[in-house]
PDB file of C-alpha atoms and ligand atoms in Angstrom:
ATOM      1  CA  MET G   1     -13.025  30.154 -14.077  1.00 69.00           C
ATOM      2  CA  ALA G   2     -13.757  28.584 -10.652  1.00 80.00           C
ATOM      3  CA  ALA G   3     -10.827  28.094  -8.271  1.00 87.00           C
ATOM      4  CA  PRO G   4      -9.667  24.464  -8.009  1.00 94.00           C
ATOM      5  CA  ASP G   5     -11.037  22.429  -5.084  1.00 97.00           C
ATOM      6  CA  ARG G   6      -8.696  22.243  -2.090  1.00 98.00           C
ATOM      7  CA  TYR G   7      -7.428  19.117  -0.343  1.00 98.00           C
ATOM      8  CA  ALA G   8      -4.607  18.485   2.118  1.00 98.00           C
ATOM      9  CA  VAL G   9      -2.869  15.974   4.351  1.00 98.00           C
ATOM     10  CA  PHE G  10      -2.534  16.885   8.034  1.00 98.00           C
ATOM     11  CA  GLY G  11       0.234  15.216  10.032  1.00 96.00           C
ATOM     12  CA  HIS G  12       3.273  15.811  12.226  1.00 96.00           C
ATOM     13  CA  PRO G  13       5.845  15.413  10.833  1.00 92.00           C
ATOM     14  CA  VAL G  14       4.518  15.571   7.287  1.00 93.00           C
ATOM     15  CA  GLY G  15       7.414  16.930   5.247  1.00 89.00           C
ATOM     16  CA  HIS G  16       8.294  13.437   3.948  1.00 87.00           C
ATOM     17  CA  SER G  17       4.737  12.741   2.719  1.00 92.00           C
ATOM     18  CA  ARG G  18       4.330  11.559  -0.865  1.00 95.00           C
ATOM     19  CA  SER G  19       0.563  12.212  -0.761  1.00 97.00           C
ATOM     20  CA  PRO G  20       0.729  15.637  -2.522  1.00 98.00           C
ATOM     21  CA  TRP G  21       2.697  14.076  -5.379  1.00 97.00           C
ATOM     22  CA  ILE G  22       0.331  11.076  -5.648  1.00 98.00           C
ATOM     23  CA  HIS G  23      -2.847  13.185  -5.671  1.00 98.00           C
ATOM     24  CA  ALA G  24      -1.367  15.641  -8.158  1.00 98.00           C
ATOM     25  CA  ARG G  25      -0.673  12.698 -10.512  1.00 98.00           C
ATOM     26  CA  PHE G  26      -4.188  11.290  -9.960  1.00 98.00           C
ATOM     27  CA  ALA G  27      -5.664  14.729 -10.788  1.00 98.00           C
ATOM     28  CA  VAL G  28      -3.698  15.009 -14.034  1.00 97.00           C
ATOM     29  CA  LEU G  29      -4.526  11.454 -15.116  1.00 97.00           C
ATOM     30  CA  THR G  30      -8.261  11.868 -14.420  1.00 98.00           C
ATOM     31  CA  GLY G  31      -8.559  15.478 -15.642  1.00 97.00           C
ATOM     32  CA  GLN G  32      -9.664  16.769 -12.235  1.00 96.00           C
ATOM     33  CA  SER G  33      -9.041  20.362 -11.154  1.00 95.00           C
ATOM     34  CA  LEU G  34      -7.728  20.373  -7.588  1.00 97.00           C
ATOM     35  CA  VAL G  35      -4.878  21.457  -5.366  1.00 97.00           C
ATOM     36  CA  TYR G  36      -3.465  19.265  -2.570  1.00 98.00           C
ATOM     37  CA  GLU G  37      -0.966  20.391   0.040  1.00 97.00           C
ATOM     38  CA  ALA G  38       0.841  18.890   3.041  1.00 97.00           C
ATOM     39  CA  ARG G  39       0.246  20.802   6.268  1.00 98.00           C
ATOM     40  CA  ASP G  40       2.318  20.265   9.396  1.00 98.00           C
ATOM     41  CA  VAL G  41      -0.186  20.236  12.267  1.00 98.00           C
ATOM     42  CA  PRO G  42       1.350  19.576  15.713  1.00 97.00           C
ATOM     43  CA  ALA G  43      -0.471  17.318  18.201  1.00 94.00           C
ATOM     44  CA  GLY G  44      -3.200  19.330  19.923  1.00 95.00           C
ATOM     45  CA  ASP G  45      -3.708  21.730  17.006  1.00 98.00           C
ATOM     46  CA  PHE G  46      -5.883  19.424  14.888  1.00 98.00           C
ATOM     47  CA  ASP G  47      -9.323  20.901  15.668  1.00 98.00           C
ATOM     48  CA  ALA G  48      -8.192  24.496  15.033  1.00 98.00           C
ATOM     49  CA  ALA G  49      -6.447  23.553  11.780  1.00 98.00           C
ATOM     50  CA  LEU G  50      -9.517  21.604  10.627  1.00 98.00           C
ATOM     51  CA  SER G  51     -11.870  24.535  11.365  1.00 98.00           C
ATOM     52  CA  GLU G  52      -9.626  26.896   9.456  1.00 98.00           C
ATOM     53  CA  PHE G  53      -9.365  24.517   6.490  1.00 98.00           C
ATOM     54  CA  LEU G  54     -13.141  24.005   6.323  1.00 98.00           C
ATOM     55  CA  ALA G  55     -13.859  27.753   6.695  1.00 97.00           C
ATOM     56  CA  ALA G  56     -11.571  28.389   3.717  1.00 96.00           C
ATOM     57  CA  GLY G  57     -13.677  26.005   1.598  1.00 97.00           C
ATOM     58  CA  GLY G  58     -11.479  22.868   1.831  1.00 98.00           C
ATOM     59  CA  LYS G  59     -13.188  19.774   0.401  1.00 98.00           C
ATOM     60  CA  GLY G  60     -11.286  16.887   1.941  1.00 98.00           C
ATOM     61  CA  LEU G  61      -8.340  15.747   4.033  1.00 98.00           C
ATOM     62  CA  ASN G  62      -6.018  12.841   4.512  1.00 98.00           C
ATOM     63  CA  ILE G  63      -4.965  12.347   8.112  1.00 97.00           C
ATOM     64  CA  THR G  64      -1.756  10.757   9.292  1.00 94.00           C
ATOM     65  CA  LEU G  65       0.039  10.396  12.647  1.00 90.00           C
ATOM     66  CA  PRO G  66      -0.757  11.654  15.248  1.00 93.00           C
ATOM     67  CA  HIS G  67      -4.263  12.816  14.268  1.00 95.00           C
ATOM     68  CA  LYS G  68      -6.242   9.707  13.234  1.00 94.00           C
ATOM     69  CA  LEU G  69      -8.156   9.563  16.538  1.00 93.00           C
ATOM     70  CA  ALA G  70      -8.815  13.323  16.549  1.00 97.00           C
ATOM     71  CA  ALA G  71     -10.200  13.014  13.006  1.00 97.00           C
ATOM     72  CA  HIS G  72     -12.416  10.140  14.151  1.00 97.00           C
ATOM     73  CA  ALA G  73     -13.793  12.394  16.889  1.00 97.00           C
ATOM     74  CA  ALA G  74     -14.276  15.361  14.531  1.00 98.00           C
ATOM     75  CA  ALA G  75     -16.262  13.467  11.866  1.00 98.00           C
ATOM     76  CA  THR G  76     -20.024  13.967  12.058  1.00 98.00           C
ATOM     77  CA  ARG G  77     -20.636  10.707  10.163  1.00 98.00           C
ATOM     78  CA  LEU G  78     -18.467   7.579   9.977  1.00 98.00           C
ATOM     79  CA  SER G  79     -18.188   4.917   7.283  1.00 97.00           C
ATOM     80  CA  ASP G  80     -18.564   1.338   8.528  1.00 94.00           C
ATOM     81  CA  ARG G  81     -14.856   0.705   7.988  1.00 93.00           C
ATOM     82  CA  ALA G  82     -13.857   3.820   9.967  1.00 96.00           C
ATOM     83  CA  ARG G  83     -16.161   2.805  12.811  1.00 95.00           C
ATOM     84  CA  ARG G  84     -14.638  -0.675  12.820  1.00 93.00           C
ATOM     85  CA  ALA G  85     -11.066   0.649  12.694  1.00 93.00           C
ATOM     86  CA  GLY G  86     -11.723   3.268  15.387  1.00 93.00           C
ATOM     87  CA  ALA G  87      -9.586   5.708  13.393  1.00 93.00           C
ATOM     88  CA  VAL G  88     -10.009   8.025  10.399  1.00 96.00           C
ATOM     89  CA  ASN G  89      -7.443   8.650   7.661  1.00 96.00           C
ATOM     90  CA  THR G  90      -9.800  10.446   5.238  1.00 98.00           C
ATOM     91  CA  LEU G  91     -12.317  13.256   5.775  1.00 98.00           C
ATOM     92  CA  ALA G  92     -14.738  14.303   3.031  1.00 98.00           C
ATOM     93  CA  VAL G  93     -16.965  17.391   3.124  1.00 98.00           C
ATOM     94  CA  GLN G  94     -20.488  16.332   2.160  1.00 97.00           C
ATOM     95  CA  ALA G  95     -23.706  18.370   1.867  1.00 95.00           C
ATOM     96  CA  ASP G  96     -24.950  17.377   5.319  1.00 96.00           C
ATOM     97  CA  ALA G  97     -21.923  15.896   7.066  1.00 98.00           C
ATOM     98  CA  LEU G  98     -18.185  15.692   7.520  1.00 98.00           C
ATOM     99  CA  LEU G  99     -17.638  12.042   6.585  1.00 98.00           C
ATOM    100  CA  GLY G 100     -14.815  10.127   8.267  1.00 98.00           C
ATOM    101  CA  ASP G 101     -13.473   7.090   6.417  1.00 98.00           C
ATOM    102  CA  ASN G 102     -10.545   4.701   6.767  1.00 97.00           C
ATOM    103  CA  THR G 103      -8.974   3.561   3.499  1.00 97.00           C
ATOM    104  CA  ASP G 104      -5.877   1.790   4.912  1.00 97.00           C
ATOM    105  CA  GLY G 105      -7.390  -1.715   4.939  1.00 97.00           C
ATOM    106  CA  ALA G 106      -8.856  -1.447   1.441  1.00 97.00           C
ATOM    107  CA  GLY G 107      -5.518  -0.066   0.209  1.00 98.00           C
ATOM    108  CA  LEU G 108      -3.582  -2.975   1.708  1.00 98.00           C
ATOM    109  CA  LEU G 109      -6.003  -5.557   0.282  1.00 98.00           C
ATOM    110  CA  ARG G 110      -5.838  -4.040  -3.200  1.00 98.00           C
ATOM    111  CA  ASP G 111      -2.056  -4.061  -3.103  1.00 98.00           C
ATOM    112  CA  LEU G 112      -1.874  -7.672  -1.894  1.00 98.00           C
ATOM    113  CA  ARG G 113      -4.448  -8.991  -4.350  1.00 97.00           C
ATOM    114  CA  ASP G 114      -4.315  -6.797  -7.443  1.00 97.00           C
ATOM    115  CA  ASN G 115      -0.690  -5.638  -7.518  1.00 97.00           C
ATOM    116  CA  LEU G 116       1.039  -8.631  -5.931  1.00 98.00           C
ATOM    117  CA  GLY G 117      -1.404 -11.351  -7.060  1.00 97.00           C
ATOM    118  CA  LEU G 118      -1.779 -12.965  -3.598  1.00 97.00           C
ATOM    119  CA  ASP G 119      -4.833 -15.066  -2.751  1.00 95.00           C
ATOM    120  CA  LEU G 120      -5.659 -14.767   0.956  1.00 97.00           C
ATOM    121  CA  ALA G 121      -8.536 -17.258   1.186  1.00 97.00           C
ATOM    122  CA  GLY G 122      -7.709 -20.095   3.562  1.00 97.00           C
ATOM    123  CA  ARG G 123      -4.192 -18.750   4.200  1.00 97.00           C
ATOM    124  CA  ASN G 124      -2.520 -18.377   7.597  1.00 98.00           C
ATOM    125  CA  ILE G 125      -1.600 -14.768   8.205  1.00 98.00           C
ATOM    126  CA  LEU G 126       0.706 -13.260  10.826  1.00 98.00           C
ATOM    127  CA  LEU G 127      -0.044  -9.591  11.490  1.00 98.00           C
ATOM    128  CA  VAL G 128       2.868  -8.122  13.455  1.00 98.00           C
ATOM    129  CA  GLY G 129       2.008  -5.007  15.485  1.00 97.00           C
ATOM    130  CA  ALA G 130      -1.083  -3.813  17.326  1.00 96.00           C
ATOM    131  CA  GLY G 131      -1.017  -0.056  16.719  1.00 91.00           C
ATOM    132  CA  GLY G 132      -3.244   2.105  14.528  1.00 88.00           C
ATOM    133  CA  ALA G 133      -2.172   0.546  11.222  1.00 92.00           C
ATOM    134  CA  ALA G 134      -2.799  -3.026  12.440  1.00 95.00           C
ATOM    135  CA  ARG G 135      -6.216  -2.015  13.774  1.00 93.00           C
ATOM    136  CA  GLY G 136      -7.091  -0.344  10.465  1.00 93.00           C
ATOM    137  CA  VAL G 137      -6.334  -3.424   8.349  1.00 96.00           C
ATOM    138  CA  LEU G 138      -7.472  -6.305  10.585  1.00 96.00           C
ATOM    139  CA  GLY G 139     -11.182  -6.122   9.645  1.00 95.00           C
ATOM    140  CA  PRO G 140     -10.576  -6.133   5.861  1.00 95.00           C
ATOM    141  CA  LEU G 141      -8.004  -8.950   6.292  1.00 97.00           C
ATOM    142  CA  LEU G 142     -10.578 -11.092   8.099  1.00 97.00           C
ATOM    143  CA  ASP G 143     -13.141 -10.283   5.387  1.00 96.00           C
ATOM    144  CA  ALA G 144     -10.769 -11.869   2.842  1.00 96.00           C
ATOM    145  CA  GLY G 145     -11.492 -15.287   4.410  1.00 97.00           C
ATOM    146  CA  PRO G 146      -8.065 -16.392   5.682  1.00 98.00           C
ATOM    147  CA  GLY G 147      -7.680 -19.705   7.539  1.00 97.00           C
ATOM    148  CA  ARG G 148      -6.603 -17.749  10.605  1.00 97.00           C
ATOM    149  CA  VAL G 149      -4.957 -14.476  11.569  1.00 98.00           C
ATOM    150  CA  VAL G 150      -2.456 -14.315  14.423  1.00 98.00           C
ATOM    151  CA  VAL G 151      -1.789 -10.820  15.765  1.00 98.00           C
ATOM    152  CA  ALA G 152       1.637 -10.698  17.430  1.00 98.00           C
ATOM    153  CA  ASN G 153       2.954  -7.670  19.262  1.00 98.00           C
ATOM    154  CA  ARG G 154       5.890  -6.723  21.507  1.00 98.00           C
ATOM    155  CA  ASN G 155       3.291  -5.725  24.094  1.00 98.00           C
ATOM    156  CA  ALA G 156       1.272  -8.958  24.104  1.00 98.00           C
ATOM    157  CA  GLY G 157      -1.662  -7.404  25.975  1.00 98.00           C
ATOM    158  CA  LYS G 158      -2.302  -5.005  23.095  1.00 97.00           C
ATOM    159  CA  ALA G 159      -2.318  -7.915  20.622  1.00 98.00           C
ATOM    160  CA  ARG G 160      -4.793  -9.849  22.772  1.00 98.00           C
ATOM    161  CA  GLN G 161      -7.041  -6.793  23.056  1.00 97.00           C
ATOM    162  CA  LEU G 162      -6.960  -6.158  19.305  1.00 97.00           C
ATOM    163  CA  ALA G 163      -7.807  -9.793  18.551  1.00 98.00           C
ATOM    164  CA  ALA G 164     -10.647  -9.719  21.090  1.00 97.00           C
ATOM    165  CA  ASP G 165     -12.088  -6.559  19.518  1.00 95.00           C
ATOM    166  CA  PHE G 166     -12.278  -8.308  16.123  1.00 96.00           C
ATOM    167  CA  ALA G 167     -13.175 -11.823  17.299  1.00 96.00           C
ATOM    168  CA  ALA G 168     -16.633 -11.619  15.736  1.00 95.00           C
ATOM    169  CA  GLY G 169     -15.061 -11.066  12.302  1.00 94.00           C
ATOM    170  CA  GLY G 170     -13.226 -14.397  11.966  1.00 95.00           C
ATOM    171  CA  ARG G 171     -10.553 -16.688  13.451  1.00 97.00           C
ATOM    172  CA  VAL G 172      -8.086 -14.338  15.119  1.00 98.00           C
ATOM    173  CA  THR G 173      -5.819 -14.677  18.152  1.00 98.00           C
ATOM    174  CA  GLY G 174      -3.441 -12.238  19.842  1.00 98.00           C
ATOM    175  CA  ILE G 175      -0.044 -13.217  21.315  1.00 98.00           C
ATOM    176  CA  GLY G 176       3.402 -11.867  22.155  1.00 98.00           C
ATOM    177  CA  LEU G 177       6.170 -11.968  19.538  1.00 98.00           C
ATOM    178  CA  GLU G 178       8.061 -14.763  21.317  1.00 97.00           C
ATOM    179  CA  ALA G 179       4.995 -17.065  21.217  1.00 97.00           C
ATOM    180  CA  VAL G 180       4.753 -17.060  17.408  1.00 98.00           C
ATOM    181  CA  GLN G 181       4.880 -20.511  15.841  1.00 96.00           C
ATOM    182  CA  GLY G 182       5.253 -20.508  12.086  1.00 92.00           C
ATOM    183  CA  PRO G 183       5.563 -20.752   9.283  1.00 96.00           C
ATOM    184  CA  PHE G 184       2.844 -18.482   7.871  1.00 98.00           C
ATOM    185  CA  HIS G 185       1.767 -18.040   4.260  1.00 98.00           C
ATOM    186  CA  LEU G 186       1.747 -14.272   4.699  1.00 98.00           C
ATOM    187  CA  LEU G 187       3.541 -12.101   7.274  1.00 98.00           C
ATOM    188  CA  ILE G 188       2.539  -8.448   7.443  1.00 98.00           C
ATOM    189  CA  ASN G 189       4.770  -6.093   9.385  1.00 98.00           C
ATOM    190  CA  ALA G 190       2.466  -3.375  10.739  1.00 97.00           C
ATOM    191  CA  THR G 191       4.997  -2.146  13.307  1.00 97.00           C
ATOM    192  CA  SER G 192       7.011   1.030  13.036  1.00 93.00           C
ATOM    193  CA  ALA G 193      10.261  -0.920  13.666  1.00 96.00           C
ATOM    194  CA  SER G 194      11.474  -0.437  10.086  1.00 93.00           C
ATOM    195  CA  LEU G 195      11.485   3.322  10.584  1.00 89.00           C
ATOM    196  CA  ALA G 196      14.380   2.731  13.054  1.00 93.00           C
ATOM    197  CA  ASP G 197      15.908   0.054  10.767  1.00 95.00           C
ATOM    198  CA  GLU G 198      14.912  -2.601  13.307  1.00 97.00           C
ATOM    199  CA  VAL G 199      13.139  -5.970  12.973  1.00 97.00           C
ATOM    200  CA  PRO G 200      10.494  -7.219  15.451  1.00 98.00           C
ATOM    201  CA  ALA G 201      11.958 -10.055  17.540  1.00 97.00           C
ATOM    202  CA  LEU G 202      10.148 -12.941  15.807  1.00 97.00           C
ATOM    203  CA  PRO G 203      11.241 -16.582  16.087  1.00 95.00           C
ATOM    204  CA  ARG G 204      13.182 -17.897  13.108  1.00 90.00           C
ATOM    205  CA  ASP G 205      10.468 -20.375  12.072  1.00 93.00           C
ATOM    206  CA  ALA G 206       7.886 -17.623  11.518  1.00 96.00           C
ATOM    207  CA  VAL G 207       9.102 -17.599   7.902  1.00 97.00           C
ATOM    208  CA  GLY G 208       9.219 -20.649   5.628  1.00 96.00           C
ATOM    209  CA  PRO G 209      10.078 -21.183   1.957  1.00 96.00           C
ATOM    210  CA  ALA G 210       6.455 -20.524   0.917  1.00 96.00           C
ATOM    211  CA  SER G 211       6.052 -17.349   3.012  1.00 98.00           C
ATOM    212  CA  PHE G 212       5.395 -13.926   1.520  1.00 98.00           C
ATOM    213  CA  CYS G 213       6.565 -11.027   3.716  1.00 98.00           C
ATOM    214  CA  TYR G 214       4.961  -7.616   3.451  1.00 98.00           C
ATOM    215  CA  ASP G 215       6.232  -4.499   5.231  1.00 98.00           C
ATOM    216  CA  MET G 216       3.745  -1.630   5.480  1.00 97.00           C
ATOM    217  CA  ALA G 217       6.681   0.741   5.834  1.00 95.00           C
ATOM    218  CA  TYR G 218       8.400   2.070   2.735  1.00 93.00           C
ATOM    219  CA  GLY G 219      11.549   4.009   2.013  1.00 88.00           C
ATOM    220  CA  THR G 220      14.578   3.725  -0.173  1.00 86.00           C
ATOM    221  CA  GLY G 221      15.501   0.116  -0.872  1.00 90.00           C
ATOM    222  CA  PRO G 222      14.403  -3.016   1.047  1.00 94.00           C
ATOM    223  CA  SER G 223      13.519  -2.444   4.718  1.00 96.00           C
ATOM    224  CA  ALA G 224      15.189  -4.250   7.633  1.00 97.00           C
ATOM    225  CA  PHE G 225      12.156  -6.600   7.784  1.00 98.00           C
ATOM    226  CA  MET G 226      12.395  -7.387   4.055  1.00 97.00           C
ATOM    227  CA  ARG G 227      16.115  -8.094   4.334  1.00 97.00           C
ATOM    228  CA  TRP G 228      15.457 -10.307   7.385  1.00 97.00           C
ATOM    229  CA  ALA G 229      12.771 -12.252   5.486  1.00 97.00           C
ATOM    230  CA  ALA G 230      14.944 -12.703   2.389  1.00 97.00           C
ATOM    231  CA  ALA G 231      17.801 -14.014   4.538  1.00 96.00           C
ATOM    232  CA  ARG G 232      15.403 -16.673   5.913  1.00 95.00           C
ATOM    233  CA  GLY G 233      14.427 -17.856   2.441  1.00 96.00           C
ATOM    234  CA  ALA G 234      10.993 -16.217   2.070  1.00 97.00           C
ATOM    235  CA  ALA G 235       9.320 -16.766  -1.312  1.00 97.00           C
ATOM    236  CA  GLY G 236       8.772 -13.033  -1.804  1.00 97.00           C
ATOM    237  CA  CYS G 237       8.781  -9.613  -0.143  1.00 97.00           C
ATOM    238  CA  ALA G 238       7.196  -6.222  -0.741  1.00 97.00           C
ATOM    239  CA  ASP G 239       7.162  -2.833   0.942  1.00 97.00           C
ATOM    240  CA  GLY G 240       4.126  -0.617   1.623  1.00 97.00           C
ATOM    241  CA  LEU G 241       4.476   1.771  -1.295  1.00 97.00           C
ATOM    242  CA  GLY G 242       1.680   0.006  -3.178  1.00 98.00           C
ATOM    243  CA  MET G 243      -0.575   0.282  -0.120  1.00 98.00           C
ATOM    244  CA  LEU G 244       0.206   3.991   0.073  1.00 97.00           C
ATOM    245  CA  VAL G 245      -0.896   4.536  -3.526  1.00 98.00           C
ATOM    246  CA  GLU G 246      -3.977   2.291  -3.208  1.00 98.00           C
ATOM    247  CA  GLN G 247      -5.248   3.906   0.011  1.00 98.00           C
ATOM    248  CA  ALA G 248      -4.768   7.302  -1.664  1.00 98.00           C
ATOM    249  CA  ALA G 249      -6.811   6.093  -4.655  1.00 98.00           C
ATOM    250  CA  GLU G 250      -9.646   5.095  -2.288  1.00 98.00           C
ATOM    251  CA  SER G 251      -9.613   8.614  -0.799  1.00 98.00           C
ATOM    252  CA  PHE G 252      -9.505  10.233  -4.242  1.00 98.00           C
ATOM    253  CA  GLU G 253     -12.502   8.179  -5.393  1.00 98.00           C
ATOM    254  CA  LEU G 254     -14.453   9.137  -2.279  1.00 98.00           C
ATOM    255  CA  TRP G 255     -13.789  12.844  -2.918  1.00 98.00           C
ATOM    256  CA  ARG G 256     -14.072  12.996  -6.711  1.00 98.00           C
ATOM    257  CA  GLY G 257     -16.307  10.026  -7.619  1.00 98.00           C
ATOM    258  CA  ILE G 258     -13.729   8.749 -10.087  1.00 98.00           C
ATOM    259  CA  ARG G 259     -11.197   5.948  -9.626  1.00 97.00           C
ATOM    260  CA  PRO G 260      -7.664   7.006 -10.594  1.00 98.00           C
ATOM    261  CA  PRO G 261      -5.269   4.613 -12.341  1.00 96.00           C
ATOM    262  CA  THR G 262      -2.832   3.262  -9.738  1.00 98.00           C
ATOM    263  CA  THR G 263      -0.452   0.985 -11.669  1.00 96.00           C
ATOM    264  CA  ALA G 264       1.210   3.780 -13.626  1.00 96.00           C
ATOM    265  CA  VAL G 265       1.398   6.050 -10.569  1.00 98.00           C
ATOM    266  CA  LEU G 266       2.978   3.290  -8.448  1.00 98.00           C
ATOM    267  CA  THR G 267       5.598   2.637 -11.149  1.00 97.00           C
ATOM    268  CA  GLU G 268       6.438   6.342 -11.355  1.00 97.00           C
ATOM    269  CA  LEU G 269       6.550   6.711  -7.580  1.00 97.00           C
ATOM    270  CA  ARG G 270       8.856   3.735  -7.176  1.00 95.00           C
ATOM    271  CA  ALA G 271      11.260   5.220  -9.709  1.00 94.00           C
ATOM    272  CA  LEU G 272      11.121   8.518  -7.822  1.00 93.00           C
ATOM    273  CA  GLN G 273      11.802   6.797  -4.467  1.00 88.00           C
ATOM    274  CA  GLU G 274      14.782   4.926  -5.840  1.00 82.00           C
ATOM    275  CA  ARG G 275      16.366   7.896  -7.558  1.00 77.00           C
ATOM    276  CA  PRO G 276      19.692   8.647  -5.807  1.00 67.00           C
TER     277      PRO G 276
HETATM  278  P1  NDP H 301       1.747   2.974  15.960  1.00 82.36           P
HETATM  279  O1  NDP H 301       2.698   3.905  16.633  1.00 82.36           O
HETATM  280  O2  NDP H 301       0.291   3.104  16.205  1.00 82.36           O
HETATM  281  O3  NDP H 301       2.132   1.452  16.360  1.00 82.36           O
HETATM  282  C1  NDP H 301       3.477   1.037  16.354  1.00 82.36           C
HETATM  283  C2  NDP H 301       3.548  -0.486  16.487  1.00 82.36           C
HETATM  284  O4  NDP H 301       4.897  -0.879  16.214  1.00 82.36           O
HETATM  285  C3  NDP H 301       3.209  -1.025  17.878  1.00 82.36           C
HETATM  286  O5  NDP H 301       2.557  -2.264  17.735  1.00 82.36           O
HETATM  287  C4  NDP H 301       4.601  -1.217  18.511  1.00 82.36           C
HETATM  288  O6  NDP H 301       4.651  -2.227  19.488  1.00 82.36           O
HETATM  289  C5  NDP H 301       5.377  -1.683  17.301  1.00 82.36           C
HETATM  290  N1  NDP H 301       6.832  -1.477  17.364  1.00 82.36           N
HETATM  291  C6  NDP H 301       7.519  -0.318  17.265  1.00 82.36           C
HETATM  292  N2  NDP H 301       8.856  -0.550  17.306  1.00 82.36           N
HETATM  293  C7  NDP H 301       9.008  -1.891  17.429  1.00 82.36           C
HETATM  294  C8  NDP H 301      10.143  -2.754  17.527  1.00 82.36           C
HETATM  295  N3  NDP H 301      11.396  -2.285  17.508  1.00 82.36           N
HETATM  296  N4  NDP H 301       9.932  -4.094  17.641  1.00 82.36           N
HETATM  297  C9  NDP H 301       8.687  -4.580  17.655  1.00 82.36           C
HETATM  298  N5  NDP H 301       7.559  -3.812  17.569  1.00 82.36           N
HETATM  299  C10 NDP H 301       7.728  -2.488  17.468  1.00 82.36           C
HETATM  300  O7  NDP H 301       2.099   3.072  14.400  1.00 82.36           O
HETATM  301  P2  NDP H 301       1.113   2.771  13.171  1.00 82.36           P
HETATM  302  O8  NDP H 301       0.373   1.531  13.494  1.00 82.36           O
HETATM  303  O9  NDP H 301       0.331   3.968  12.815  1.00 82.36           O
HETATM  304  O10 NDP H 301       2.161   2.543  11.954  1.00 82.36           O
HETATM  305  C11 NDP H 301       2.901   1.334  11.832  1.00 82.36           C
HETATM  306  C12 NDP H 301       3.643   1.308  10.492  1.00 82.36           C
HETATM  307  O11 NDP H 301       2.734   1.241   9.407  1.00 82.36           O
HETATM  308  C13 NDP H 301       4.536   2.532  10.238  1.00 82.36           C
HETATM  309  O12 NDP H 301       5.758   2.061   9.685  1.00 82.36           O
HETATM  310  C14 NDP H 301       3.761   3.312   9.196  1.00 82.36           C
HETATM  311  O13 NDP H 301       4.604   4.073   8.357  1.00 82.36           O
HETATM  312  C15 NDP H 301       3.116   2.176   8.416  1.00 82.36           C
HETATM  313  N6  NDP H 301       1.913   2.581   7.669  1.00 82.36           N
HETATM  314  C16 NDP H 301       1.942   2.472   6.294  1.00 82.36           C
HETATM  315  C17 NDP H 301       0.861   2.826   5.532  1.00 82.36           C
HETATM  316  C18 NDP H 301       0.943   2.700   4.041  1.00 82.36           C
HETATM  317  O14 NDP H 301       0.079   3.230   3.349  1.00 82.36           O
HETATM  318  N7  NDP H 301       1.920   1.990   3.512  1.00 82.36           N
HETATM  319  C19 NDP H 301      -0.382   3.347   6.148  1.00 82.36           C
HETATM  320  C20 NDP H 301      -0.339   3.404   7.593  1.00 82.36           C
HETATM  321  C21 NDP H 301       0.784   3.047   8.304  1.00 82.36           C
HETATM  322  P3  NDP H 301       4.298  -1.916  21.060  1.00 82.36           P
HETATM  323  O15 NDP H 301       2.806  -1.827  21.136  1.00 82.36           O
HETATM  324  O16 NDP H 301       4.827  -3.099  21.791  1.00 82.36           O
HETATM  325  O17 NDP H 301       4.980  -0.621  21.411  1.00 82.36           O
END
């Protein structure tokens, strides 16, 4: 019997990653034979670790901090969405290329639309943050046809630059956090503030009674941003666990040519996260 195909996630730190669990569940539910491991690859070691993985017959990788730019540079072919994002979170070994893709934006959009039932067309969206995650999702957000997207960041210059880079894709402006004037239909927290249990310093009126607040971060229980939004009367809140599962499903489909079921896996994962 042939050995199972090998996949991995490279990151630093990576011990907390749920990706091995998610892909193992996808493999069982789709009847695919594969192994998927988390590998701690310190900054600067990405190229050597990639060469070793490919030489050992590895078929595909997920890439997380701090390697998304190194993966972009290592790919010999880029998908349109990876080129637009300027970062790669998925590598796939193909017959004639090492394909770099970015599934973060598609994962977010699937979670917002399919899992949470949100309609983005014509809506006003506040995207908070201007780092790699914000850059990865801005193009797909603009493709959804919102009324406008405001990118707000602590470092206002980075928000302005991000908005300028995507100006051809729709109505988007970049500002500092203090200049935000709400309320917005949808607020997306793409900062890493929640990881330190902090909330970006947004004005109070950013949130109104019809606002939905989405935090890309996930953990145990509601994040600081979700608690902040609920205290200001937001209509609803969600964390980024659904995005995590949906972006993984996009990677899995790229590698295996089969779309895994995400609803059941998200339900199981949430129960696992909330177990004491
Ligand atoms: P980066 O390090 O590239 O960017 C961090 C961003 O957060 C910057 O805009 C930074 O602002 C801002 N920031 C950090 N701390 C604060 C604070 N206290 N107040 C205001 N702004 C702050 O990180 P990423 O873009 O890669 O990741 C952002 C988040 O998205 C993380 O929580 C990550 O876990 C999550 N994520 C979730 C995914 C999922 O599948 N659910 C997928 C990818 C990412 P400044 O520029 O001013 O420093």
